[in-house]
Amino acid sequence: MRIFRKKGLVVFVILALIVYDFYPSLAYAQKEKVKVGFIGFKFEGVGVKVQRDITNSVLYLLAGKPSVEIVSPEEAVSIVGSEKINSVLSLPSENDVIILSHMLGVDYLFFGNFVNQGKDTNDVVLYGTFECFDRPKRRFHTVEITWRYDDIDSEVKKIDKEFISKVLPKSGGVFTSLFFIIVLGLVVIGTYTLVWGLGGESQEAGAPPVVQ
């Protein structure tokens, strides 16, 4: 009986840790929309048109997601000022990015930097990093990317599949709700088992010895 109770305690602890790890993601997934900030990129060796085309391609991708409420680079500048945005893009320290995400009121904050490694401004081959601060999980996601400007549409679709869609939570639905209910139910059962086990041990400790 004591072995069963110890197993019940172990199961309860494991379930509690699972809920602690998954709850932030589940809570945000249950929202109808998540608020996503995109402050743009820092570019080197790239013309204004290329900068605008690449920035808009990523912006339109994010804004087109049904589960996303977007804060665009222009909106971000209007909220905190261009100096703040430029400082984060130029030297994105973790603390500054976290503060900026709170100032913009976003759940996810995307940004990045690119350097043109092509032969000239007409042969644009961009190398750099694309990053996202994930407030629900309190962590940063980073991916290194190489993009050819003449194939930017397929490059953006690829980064969406390999990075953006994996960072952003799936829209809330029946599966997410069912999963949360199941986990919550298991925690309740684990709590009952633990309490019952401790109560049983107390009764056994207080029971008089049996005399034959």
mmCIF file of C-alpha atoms in Angstrom:
data_model
loop_
_atom_site.group_PDB
_atom_site.id
_atom_site.type_symbol
_atom_site.label_atom_id
_atom_site.label_comp_id
_atom_site.label_asym_id
_atom_site.label_seq_id
_atom_site.Cartn_x
_atom_site.Cartn_y
_atom_site.Cartn_z
ATOM 1 C CA MET A 1 0.000 0.000 0.000
ATOM 2 C CA ARG A 2 2.854 2.376 0.860
ATOM 3 C CA ILE A 3 4.486 1.629 -2.504
ATOM 4 C CA PHE A 4 1.216 2.575 -4.228
ATOM 5 C CA ARG A 5 1.083 5.832 -2.280
ATOM 6 C CA LYS A 6 4.672 6.693 -3.171
ATOM 7 C CA LYS A 7 3.896 6.066 -6.835
ATOM 8 C CA GLY A 8 0.860 8.317 -6.505
ATOM 9 C CA LEU A 9 3.071 11.073 -5.088
ATOM 10 C CA VAL A 10 5.560 10.713 -7.958
ATOM 11 C CA VAL A 11 2.739 10.860 -10.544
ATOM 12 C CA PHE A 12 1.313 13.967 -8.888
ATOM 13 C CA VAL A 13 4.673 15.752 -8.945
ATOM 14 C CA ILE A 14 5.205 14.869 -12.620
ATOM 15 C CA LEU A 15 1.736 16.116 -13.580
ATOM 16 C CA ALA A 16 2.250 19.346 -11.645
ATOM 17 C CA LEU A 17 5.493 19.973 -13.533
ATOM 18 C CA ILE A 18 3.748 19.287 -16.860
ATOM 19 C CA VAL A 19 1.030 21.824 -16.084
ATOM 20 C CA TYR A 20 3.633 24.383 -14.952
ATOM 21 C CA ASP A 21 5.535 23.965 -18.231
ATOM 22 C CA PHE A 22 2.560 23.916 -20.604
ATOM 23 C CA TYR A 23 0.123 26.316 -18.958
ATOM 24 C CA PRO A 24 1.558 29.578 -20.408
ATOM 25 C CA SER A 25 1.427 28.183 -23.950
ATOM 26 C CA LEU A 26 -2.055 26.782 -23.425
ATOM 27 C CA ALA A 27 -3.347 30.016 -21.968
ATOM 28 C CA TYR A 28 -2.048 32.021 -24.912
ATOM 29 C CA ALA A 29 -3.273 29.416 -27.402
ATOM 30 C CA GLN A 30 -6.782 29.789 -25.984
ATOM 31 C CA LYS A 31 -6.807 33.461 -26.907
ATOM 32 C CA GLU A 32 -8.705 34.275 -30.062
ATOM 33 C CA LYS A 33 -5.640 36.213 -31.257
ATOM 34 C CA VAL A 34 -2.083 36.721 -30.098
ATOM 35 C CA LYS A 35 -0.468 40.138 -30.345
ATOM 36 C CA VAL A 36 2.660 40.031 -32.477
ATOM 37 C CA GLY A 37 5.138 42.849 -32.914
ATOM 38 C CA PHE A 38 7.422 43.146 -35.944
ATOM 39 C CA ILE A 39 9.871 46.043 -35.817
ATOM 40 C CA GLY A 40 11.686 45.253 -39.070
ATOM 41 C CA PHE A 41 15.322 44.519 -39.901
ATOM 42 C CA LYS A 42 18.678 46.236 -39.817
ATOM 43 C CA PHE A 43 20.226 46.087 -43.315
ATOM 44 C CA GLU A 44 23.780 46.556 -44.568
ATOM 45 C CA GLY A 45 24.713 46.967 -48.221
ATOM 46 C CA VAL A 46 21.092 46.956 -49.390
ATOM 47 C CA GLY A 47 19.124 49.604 -51.278
ATOM 48 C CA VAL A 48 15.955 51.216 -49.981
ATOM 49 C CA LYS A 49 13.665 49.317 -52.387
ATOM 50 C CA VAL A 50 15.084 45.942 -51.367
ATOM 51 C CA GLN A 51 14.743 46.846 -47.691
ATOM 52 C CA ARG A 52 11.114 47.852 -48.206
ATOM 53 C CA ASP A 53 10.250 44.732 -50.240
ATOM 54 C CA ILE A 54 11.747 42.326 -47.708
ATOM 55 C CA THR A 55 10.249 44.088 -44.701
ATOM 56 C CA ASN A 56 6.804 44.194 -46.316
ATOM 57 C CA SER A 57 6.981 40.526 -47.342
ATOM 58 C CA VAL A 58 7.480 39.438 -43.724
ATOM 59 C CA LEU A 59 4.942 41.977 -42.433
ATOM 60 C CA TYR A 60 2.231 40.804 -44.846
ATOM 61 C CA LEU A 61 2.937 37.199 -43.915
ATOM 62 C CA LEU A 62 2.499 37.871 -40.192
ATOM 63 C CA ALA A 63 -0.506 40.159 -40.661
ATOM 64 C CA GLY A 64 -2.203 37.563 -42.861
ATOM 65 C CA LYS A 65 -2.330 34.955 -40.106
ATOM 66 C CA PRO A 66 -5.896 34.684 -38.709
ATOM 67 C CA SER A 67 -4.663 34.209 -35.148
ATOM 68 C CA VAL A 68 -2.374 37.267 -35.182
ATOM 69 C CA GLU A 69 -3.007 40.881 -34.228
ATOM 70 C CA ILE A 70 0.011 42.658 -35.697
ATOM 71 C CA VAL A 71 1.939 45.701 -34.480
ATOM 72 C CA SER A 72 3.782 46.900 -37.587
ATOM 73 C CA PRO A 73 7.151 48.695 -37.671
ATOM 74 C CA GLU A 74 5.328 51.999 -38.296
ATOM 75 C CA GLU A 75 3.021 51.442 -35.314
ATOM 76 C CA ALA A 76 5.984 50.502 -33.125
ATOM 77 C CA VAL A 77 7.743 53.742 -34.055
ATOM 78 C CA SER A 78 4.609 55.743 -33.237
ATOM 79 C CA ILE A 79 4.417 54.091 -29.800
ATOM 80 C CA VAL A 80 8.047 54.212 -28.611
ATOM 81 C CA GLY A 81 9.849 56.401 -31.167
ATOM 82 C CA SER A 82 12.336 55.600 -33.916
ATOM 83 C CA GLU A 83 15.353 56.025 -31.630
ATOM 84 C CA LYS A 84 14.231 53.153 -29.401
ATOM 85 C CA ILE A 85 13.510 50.879 -32.367
ATOM 86 C CA ASN A 86 16.826 51.662 -34.065
ATOM 87 C CA SER A 87 18.785 51.037 -30.872
ATOM 88 C CA VAL A 88 17.207 47.595 -30.466
ATOM 89 C CA LEU A 89 17.840 46.702 -34.105
ATOM 90 C CA SER A 90 21.438 47.947 -33.957
ATOM 91 C CA LEU A 91 22.401 46.287 -30.678
ATOM 92 C CA PRO A 92 19.581 44.002 -29.492
ATOM 93 C CA SER A 93 20.431 43.246 -25.865
ATOM 94 C CA GLU A 94 18.036 40.802 -24.225
ATOM 95 C CA ASN A 95 16.965 43.285 -21.574
ATOM 96 C CA ASP A 96 16.154 46.005 -24.126
ATOM 97 C CA VAL A 97 14.110 43.572 -26.237
ATOM 98 C CA ILE A 98 12.137 42.390 -23.210
ATOM 99 C CA ILE A 99 11.413 45.984 -22.161
ATOM 100 C CA LEU A 100 10.358 46.854 -25.725
ATOM 101 C CA SER A 101 7.933 43.913 -25.864
ATOM 102 C CA HIS A 102 6.253 45.227 -22.708
ATOM 103 C CA MET A 103 6.148 48.777 -24.053
ATOM 104 C CA LEU A 104 4.464 47.561 -27.253
ATOM 105 C CA GLY A 105 2.181 45.196 -25.328
ATOM 106 C CA VAL A 106 2.985 42.220 -27.568
ATOM 107 C CA ASP A 107 3.198 38.506 -26.827
ATOM 108 C CA TYR A 108 5.815 37.872 -29.530
ATOM 109 C CA LEU A 109 8.360 40.346 -30.900
ATOM 110 C CA PHE A 110 10.108 39.631 -34.233
ATOM 111 C CA PHE A 111 13.195 41.446 -35.535
ATOM 112 C CA GLY A 112 16.455 40.726 -37.333
ATOM 113 C CA ASN A 113 19.465 41.919 -39.277
ATOM 114 C CA PHE A 114 20.840 41.276 -42.755
ATOM 115 C CA VAL A 115 24.143 41.854 -44.534
ATOM 116 C CA ASN A 116 24.342 41.702 -48.317
ATOM 117 C CA GLN A 117 26.951 39.109 -49.299
ATOM 118 C CA GLY A 118 26.241 39.455 -53.006
ATOM 119 C CA LYS A 119 28.627 41.058 -55.490
ATOM 120 C CA ASP A 120 26.834 44.400 -55.428
ATOM 121 C CA THR A 121 23.468 46.022 -54.715
ATOM 122 C CA ASN A 122 22.040 44.386 -57.850
ATOM 123 C CA ASP A 123 23.117 40.897 -56.796
ATOM 124 C CA VAL A 124 21.474 40.706 -53.385
ATOM 125 C CA VAL A 125 22.249 37.653 -51.258
ATOM 126 C CA LEU A 126 21.244 38.361 -47.682
ATOM 127 C CA TYR A 127 22.788 36.622 -44.710
ATOM 128 C CA GLY A 128 21.711 37.283 -41.150
ATOM 129 C CA THR A 129 19.542 36.286 -38.217
ATOM 130 C CA PHE A 130 15.822 36.393 -37.587
ATOM 131 C CA GLU A 131 14.803 36.477 -33.934
ATOM 132 C CA CYS A 132 11.704 36.394 -31.799
ATOM 133 C CA PHE A 133 11.207 37.104 -28.124
ATOM 134 C CA ASP A 134 8.544 34.754 -26.792
ATOM 135 C CA ARG A 135 6.949 36.396 -23.738
ATOM 136 C CA PRO A 136 4.700 33.443 -22.749
ATOM 137 C CA LYS A 137 7.710 31.130 -22.508
ATOM 138 C CA ARG A 138 10.125 33.900 -21.489
ATOM 139 C CA ARG A 139 12.724 32.870 -24.057
ATOM 140 C CA PHE A 140 14.351 33.902 -27.341
ATOM 141 C CA HIS A 141 14.127 32.002 -30.628
ATOM 142 C CA THR A 142 16.832 32.617 -33.251
ATOM 143 C CA VAL A 143 17.485 31.259 -36.716
ATOM 144 C CA GLU A 144 20.268 32.024 -39.196
ATOM 145 C CA ILE A 145 19.044 32.565 -42.729
ATOM 146 C CA THR A 146 20.402 33.177 -46.221
ATOM 147 C CA TRP A 147 17.963 34.747 -48.671
ATOM 148 C CA ARG A 148 18.201 35.590 -52.343
ATOM 149 C CA TYR A 149 16.240 38.718 -53.103
ATOM 150 C CA ASP A 150 15.163 37.480 -56.544
ATOM 151 C CA ASP A 151 13.438 34.549 -54.825
ATOM 152 C CA ILE A 152 12.134 36.413 -51.789
ATOM 153 C CA ASP A 153 8.557 35.074 -51.929
ATOM 154 C CA SER A 154 9.625 31.435 -51.603
ATOM 155 C CA GLU A 155 12.263 32.380 -49.011
ATOM 156 C CA VAL A 156 9.622 34.029 -46.799
ATOM 157 C CA LYS A 157 7.282 31.043 -47.165
ATOM 158 C CA LYS A 158 10.138 28.765 -46.160
ATOM 159 C CA ILE A 159 11.000 30.755 -43.025
ATOM 160 C CA ASP A 160 7.315 30.773 -42.116
ATOM 161 C CA LYS A 161 7.203 26.983 -42.253
ATOM 162 C CA GLU A 162 10.542 26.365 -40.556
ATOM 163 C CA PHE A 163 10.547 29.141 -37.957
ATOM 164 C CA ILE A 164 7.570 31.489 -37.571
ATOM 165 C CA SER A 165 4.849 28.814 -37.492
ATOM 166 C CA LYS A 166 6.836 26.828 -34.945
ATOM 167 C CA VAL A 167 7.294 29.836 -32.653
ATOM 168 C CA LEU A 168 3.736 31.138 -32.723
ATOM 169 C CA PRO A 169 1.105 29.054 -30.885
ATOM 170 C CA LYS A 170 -1.510 27.158 -32.804
ATOM 171 C CA SER A 171 -4.879 28.874 -32.707
ATOM 172 C CA GLY A 172 -7.061 27.715 -29.821
ATOM 173 C CA GLY A 173 -9.415 24.876 -30.627
ATOM 174 C CA VAL A 174 -11.091 21.717 -29.448
ATOM 175 C CA PHE A 175 -7.840 19.782 -29.184
ATOM 176 C CA THR A 176 -6.145 22.398 -26.995
ATOM 177 C CA SER A 177 -9.169 22.662 -24.711
ATOM 178 C CA LEU A 178 -9.470 18.883 -24.452
ATOM 179 C CA PHE A 179 -5.771 18.505 -23.659
ATOM 180 C CA PHE A 180 -5.980 21.088 -20.890
ATOM 181 C CA ILE A 181 -9.086 19.439 -19.412
ATOM 182 C CA ILE A 182 -7.380 16.028 -19.433
ATOM 183 C CA VAL A 183 -4.245 17.363 -17.730
ATOM 184 C CA LEU A 184 -6.325 19.240 -15.160
ATOM 185 C CA GLY A 185 -8.365 16.114 -14.482
ATOM 186 C CA LEU A 186 -5.216 14.056 -13.954
ATOM 187 C CA VAL A 187 -3.890 16.635 -11.508
ATOM 188 C CA VAL A 188 -7.146 16.480 -9.545
ATOM 189 C CA ILE A 189 -6.939 12.676 -9.444
ATOM 190 C CA GLY A 190 -3.302 12.885 -8.385
ATOM 191 C CA THR A 191 -4.161 15.333 -5.622
ATOM 192 C CA TYR A 192 -6.971 13.077 -4.373
ATOM 193 C CA THR A 193 -4.642 10.068 -4.428
ATOM 194 C CA LEU A 194 -1.986 11.967 -2.507
ATOM 195 C CA VAL A 195 -4.412 13.239 0.129
ATOM 196 C CA TRP A 196 -6.013 9.812 0.465
ATOM 197 C CA GLY A 197 -2.580 8.231 0.810
ATOM 198 C CA LEU A 198 -1.461 10.650 3.504
ATOM 199 C CA GLY A 199 -4.753 10.203 5.328
ATOM 200 C CA GLY A 200 -4.372 6.437 5.198
ATOM 201 C CA GLU A 201 -0.846 6.630 6.573
ATOM 202 C CA SER A 202 -2.064 8.823 9.439
ATOM 203 C CA GLN A 203 -4.797 6.323 10.286
ATOM 204 C CA GLU A 204 -2.332 3.432 10.196
ATOM 205 C CA ALA A 205 0.117 5.359 12.409
ATOM 206 C CA GLY A 206 -2.628 6.034 14.962
ATOM 207 C CA ALA A 207 -4.155 2.549 14.936
ATOM 208 C CA PRO A 208 -3.405 0.319 17.964
ATOM 209 C CA PRO A 209 -1.369 -2.840 17.366
ATOM 210 C CA VAL A 210 -3.368 -5.978 16.754
ATOM 211 C CA VAL A 211 -2.989 -8.573 19.519
ATOM 212 C CA GLN A 212 -3.506 -12.186 18.523
#
